[in-house]
Coordinates of C-alpha atoms in Angstrom, one line a residue:
X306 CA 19.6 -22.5 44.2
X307 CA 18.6 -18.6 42.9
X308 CA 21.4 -16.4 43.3
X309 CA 20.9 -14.4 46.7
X310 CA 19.7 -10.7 46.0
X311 CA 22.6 -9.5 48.2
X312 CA 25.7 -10.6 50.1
X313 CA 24.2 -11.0 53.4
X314 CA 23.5 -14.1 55.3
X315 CA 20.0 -13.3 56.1
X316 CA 19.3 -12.7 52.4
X317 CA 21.1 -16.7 52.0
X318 CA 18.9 -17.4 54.2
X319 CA 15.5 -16.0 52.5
X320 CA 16.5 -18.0 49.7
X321 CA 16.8 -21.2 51.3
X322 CA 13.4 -20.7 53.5
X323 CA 11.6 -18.0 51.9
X324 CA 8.6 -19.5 49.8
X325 CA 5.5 -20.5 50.9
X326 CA 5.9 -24.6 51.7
X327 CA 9.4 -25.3 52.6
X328 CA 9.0 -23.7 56.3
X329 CA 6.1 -25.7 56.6
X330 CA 7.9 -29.4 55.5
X331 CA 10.4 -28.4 57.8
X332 CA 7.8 -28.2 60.5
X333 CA 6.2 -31.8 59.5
X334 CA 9.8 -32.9 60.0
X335 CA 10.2 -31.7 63.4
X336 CA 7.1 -32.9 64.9
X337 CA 7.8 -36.7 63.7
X338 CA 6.4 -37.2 60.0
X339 CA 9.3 -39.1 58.1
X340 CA 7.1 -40.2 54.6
X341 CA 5.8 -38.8 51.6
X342 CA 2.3 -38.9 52.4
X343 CA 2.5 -38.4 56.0
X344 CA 3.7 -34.7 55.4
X345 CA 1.6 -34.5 52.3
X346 CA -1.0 -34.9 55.1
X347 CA 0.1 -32.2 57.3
X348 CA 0.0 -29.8 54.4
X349 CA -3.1 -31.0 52.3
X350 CA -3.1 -27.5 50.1
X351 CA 0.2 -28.4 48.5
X352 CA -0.1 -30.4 45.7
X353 CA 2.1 -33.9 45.2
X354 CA 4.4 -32.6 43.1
X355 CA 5.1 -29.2 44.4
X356 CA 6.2 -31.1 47.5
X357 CA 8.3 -33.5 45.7
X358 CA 9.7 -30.4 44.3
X359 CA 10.3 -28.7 47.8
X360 CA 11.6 -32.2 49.1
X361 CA 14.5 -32.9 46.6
X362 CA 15.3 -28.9 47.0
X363 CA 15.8 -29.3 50.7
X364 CA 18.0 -32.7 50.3
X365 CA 20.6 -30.6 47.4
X366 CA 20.3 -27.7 50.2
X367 CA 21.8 -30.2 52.6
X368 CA 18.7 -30.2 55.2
X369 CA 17.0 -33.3 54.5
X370 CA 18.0 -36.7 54.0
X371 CA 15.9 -39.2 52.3
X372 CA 16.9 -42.9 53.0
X373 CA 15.7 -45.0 50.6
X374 CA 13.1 -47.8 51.7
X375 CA 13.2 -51.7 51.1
X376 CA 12.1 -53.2 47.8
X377 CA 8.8 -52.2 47.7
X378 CA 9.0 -49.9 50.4
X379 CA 8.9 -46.0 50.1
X380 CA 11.9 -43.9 51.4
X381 CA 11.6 -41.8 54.4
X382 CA 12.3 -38.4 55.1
X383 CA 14.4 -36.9 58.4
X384 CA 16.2 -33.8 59.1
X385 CA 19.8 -33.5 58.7
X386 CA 22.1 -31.6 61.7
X387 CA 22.0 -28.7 59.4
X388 CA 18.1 -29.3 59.2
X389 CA 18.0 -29.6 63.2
X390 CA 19.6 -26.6 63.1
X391 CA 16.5 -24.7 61.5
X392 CA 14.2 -25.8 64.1
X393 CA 14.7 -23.1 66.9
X394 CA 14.0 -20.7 64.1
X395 CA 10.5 -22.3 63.1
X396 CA 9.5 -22.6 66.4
X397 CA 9.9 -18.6 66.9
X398 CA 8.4 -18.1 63.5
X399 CA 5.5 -19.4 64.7
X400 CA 6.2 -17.8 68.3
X401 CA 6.1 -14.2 66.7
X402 CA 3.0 -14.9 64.5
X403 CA 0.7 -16.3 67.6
X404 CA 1.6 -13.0 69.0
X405 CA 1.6 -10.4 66.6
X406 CA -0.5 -11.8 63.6
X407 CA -2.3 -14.7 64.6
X408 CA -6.1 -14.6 64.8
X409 CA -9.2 -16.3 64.8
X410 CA -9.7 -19.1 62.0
X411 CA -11.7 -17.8 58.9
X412 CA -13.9 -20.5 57.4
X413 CA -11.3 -20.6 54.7
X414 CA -8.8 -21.5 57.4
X415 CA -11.0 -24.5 58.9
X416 CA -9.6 -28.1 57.9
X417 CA -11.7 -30.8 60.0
X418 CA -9.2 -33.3 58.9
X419 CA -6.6 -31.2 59.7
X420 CA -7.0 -30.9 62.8
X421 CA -7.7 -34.6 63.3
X422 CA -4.3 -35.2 62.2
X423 CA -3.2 -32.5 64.7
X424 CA -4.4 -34.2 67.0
X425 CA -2.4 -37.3 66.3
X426 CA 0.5 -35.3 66.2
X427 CA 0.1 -33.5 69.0
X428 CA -0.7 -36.7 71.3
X429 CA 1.2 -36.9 74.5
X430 CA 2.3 -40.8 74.9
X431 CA 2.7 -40.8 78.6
X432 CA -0.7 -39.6 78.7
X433 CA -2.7 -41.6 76.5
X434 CA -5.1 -44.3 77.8
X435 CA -3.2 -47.5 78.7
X436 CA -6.1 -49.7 77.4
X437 CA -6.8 -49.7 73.5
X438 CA -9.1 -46.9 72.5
X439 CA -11.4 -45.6 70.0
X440 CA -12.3 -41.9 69.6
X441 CA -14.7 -41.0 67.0
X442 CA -14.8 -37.2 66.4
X443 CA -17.5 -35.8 64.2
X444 CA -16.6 -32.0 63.5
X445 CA -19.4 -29.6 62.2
X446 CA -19.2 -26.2 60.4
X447 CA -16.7 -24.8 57.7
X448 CA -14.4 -27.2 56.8
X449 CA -16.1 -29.9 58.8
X450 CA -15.1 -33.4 59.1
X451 CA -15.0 -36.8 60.5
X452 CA -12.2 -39.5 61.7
X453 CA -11.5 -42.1 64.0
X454 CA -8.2 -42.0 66.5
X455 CA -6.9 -45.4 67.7
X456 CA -5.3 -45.2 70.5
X457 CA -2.7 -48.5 71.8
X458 CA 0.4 -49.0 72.9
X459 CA 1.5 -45.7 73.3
X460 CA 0.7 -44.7 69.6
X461 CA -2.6 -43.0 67.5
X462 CA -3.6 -43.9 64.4
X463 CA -5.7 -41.7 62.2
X464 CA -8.6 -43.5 59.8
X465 CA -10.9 -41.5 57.9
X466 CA -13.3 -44.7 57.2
X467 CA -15.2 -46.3 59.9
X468 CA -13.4 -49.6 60.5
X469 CA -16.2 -51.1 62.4
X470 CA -14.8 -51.5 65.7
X471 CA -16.4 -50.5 69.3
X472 CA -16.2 -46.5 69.5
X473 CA -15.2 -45.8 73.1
X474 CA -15.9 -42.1 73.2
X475 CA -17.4 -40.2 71.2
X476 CA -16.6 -35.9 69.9
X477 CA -18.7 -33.7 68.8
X478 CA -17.4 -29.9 68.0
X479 CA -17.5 -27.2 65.9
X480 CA -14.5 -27.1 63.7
X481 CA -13.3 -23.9 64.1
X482 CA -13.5 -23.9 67.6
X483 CA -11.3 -27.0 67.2
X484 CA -8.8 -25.3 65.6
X485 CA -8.4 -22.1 68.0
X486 CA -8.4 -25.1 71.1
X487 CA -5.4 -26.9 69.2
X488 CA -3.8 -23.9 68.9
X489 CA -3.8 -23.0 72.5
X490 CA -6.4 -19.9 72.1
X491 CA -8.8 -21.5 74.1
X492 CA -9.5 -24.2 76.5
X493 CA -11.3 -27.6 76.0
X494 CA -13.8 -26.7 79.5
X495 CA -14.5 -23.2 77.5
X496 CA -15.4 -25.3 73.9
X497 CA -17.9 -27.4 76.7
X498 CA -19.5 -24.4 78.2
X499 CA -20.1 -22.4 75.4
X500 CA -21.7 -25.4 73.7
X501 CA -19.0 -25.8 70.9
X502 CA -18.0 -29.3 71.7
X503 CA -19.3 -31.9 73.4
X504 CA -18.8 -35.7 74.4
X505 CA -20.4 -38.8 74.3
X506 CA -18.8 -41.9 76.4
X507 CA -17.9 -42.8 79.9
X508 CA -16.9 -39.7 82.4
X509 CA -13.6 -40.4 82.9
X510 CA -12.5 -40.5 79.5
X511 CA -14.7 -37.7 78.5
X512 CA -12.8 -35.8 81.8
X513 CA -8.9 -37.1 80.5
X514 CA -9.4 -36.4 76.6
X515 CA -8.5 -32.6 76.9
X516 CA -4.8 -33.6 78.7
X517 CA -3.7 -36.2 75.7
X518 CA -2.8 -33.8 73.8
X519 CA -0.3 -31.1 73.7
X520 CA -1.9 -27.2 72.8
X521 CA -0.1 -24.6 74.7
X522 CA 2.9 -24.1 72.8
X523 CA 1.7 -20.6 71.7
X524 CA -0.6 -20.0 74.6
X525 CA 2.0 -17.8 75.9
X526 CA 2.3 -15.7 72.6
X527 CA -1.7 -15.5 72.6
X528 CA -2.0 -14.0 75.9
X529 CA 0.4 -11.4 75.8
X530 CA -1.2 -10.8 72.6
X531 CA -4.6 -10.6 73.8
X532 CA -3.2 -8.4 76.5
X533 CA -2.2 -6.1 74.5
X534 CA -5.2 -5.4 72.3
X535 CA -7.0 -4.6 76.0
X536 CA -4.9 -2.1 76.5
X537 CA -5.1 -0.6 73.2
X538 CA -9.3 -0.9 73.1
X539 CA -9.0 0.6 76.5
X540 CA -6.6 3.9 75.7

């Protein structure tokens, strides 16, 4: 580990956390990836090795633990108690940034597979269809996209290649527009109306998709934000 620039906890601290990746494979962590490539997949812009780097980095630092797999098998990834420990202060990283620096998406931003793979992080279980389901979600615009969620048992898959079986609904959006609704700046219905999303397949699962998944952790942070420029534009 670099030498801290100072004696001062927080500067220890900037050290441990302060580079660009490492907040974000702690945030993979927290929301349930456990291998290589399923955090590589919630941060596509870092390259394999850079991660491998930041991985190995955050087991000598004592917040990771890798448990090696079976013969054959890769290791997996999970947070150690000091690790745990960390994930208060992501969450109000990201609490302070939906409020104070967060805007709309630039087409630079805009991921469509990301946000497919949001999506199948951010699924609510106890929500989900009961029966086996197929979601086929074509994304159009910057960064566009397209993927297949299976949904059974409780659990989504992602697949980025068509496996032939019976689509059961069917999602058409703008990426973008994805992106802001995943990140709680706007709601599904609003996507609908304004004609940035629409969907193909029986009414009632068209009507339950929205409420699978989680999106309003920073909703909060975006309205008092959004609040606040009103006031300003109106002074």
């Amino acid at each position: 580990m670099t030498k801290y620039a100072d004696y001062c906890p927080i500067a220890m601290g900037v050290e441990v956390l302060g580079d660009r990746w490492t907040p974000l494979v702690i945030r993979e962590l927290m929301v349930g990836a456990s291998g290589f490539n399923e955090i590589h997949r919630g941060i596509p812009r870092v390259s394999r090795t850079l991660l491998a780097q930041r991985l190995r980095q955050l087991e000598r630092s004592g917040l990771v633990h890798r448990e090696e797999g079976e013969r054959g098998r890769p290791g997996r990834y999970a947070l150690t108690t000091s690790g745990e420990a960390l994930t208060p202060i992501v969450w109000a990283m990201g609490h302070w940034a939906a409020e104070w620096v967060f805007g709309d998406p630039t087409e630079e931003d805009c991921d469509g597979l990301s946000v497919i793979w949001r999506l199948h992080q951010h699924a609510i279980p106890a929500k989900l269809p009961k029966e086996r389901t197929v979601i086929h979600l074509v994304l159009t615009g910057p960064g566009g996209a397209e993927g297949w969620l299976e949904i059974e048992g409780g659990h989504v898959t992602v697949c980025r290649d068509d496996q032939g079986h019976d689509v059961d609904l069917a999602v058409e959006a703008s990426t973008p527009q994805m992106h802001e609704w995943i990140t709680g700046r706007t709601t599904f219905r609003e996507l609908v109306a304004n004609g940035h999303a629409r969907l193909l397949g029986p009414s009632r699962l068209a009507r339950a998709f929205p409420s699978w998944f989680l999106n309003d952790t920073f909703t909060e942070d975006v309205r008092r934000s959004r609040r606040r420029a009103r006031v300003l534009a109106s002074a």
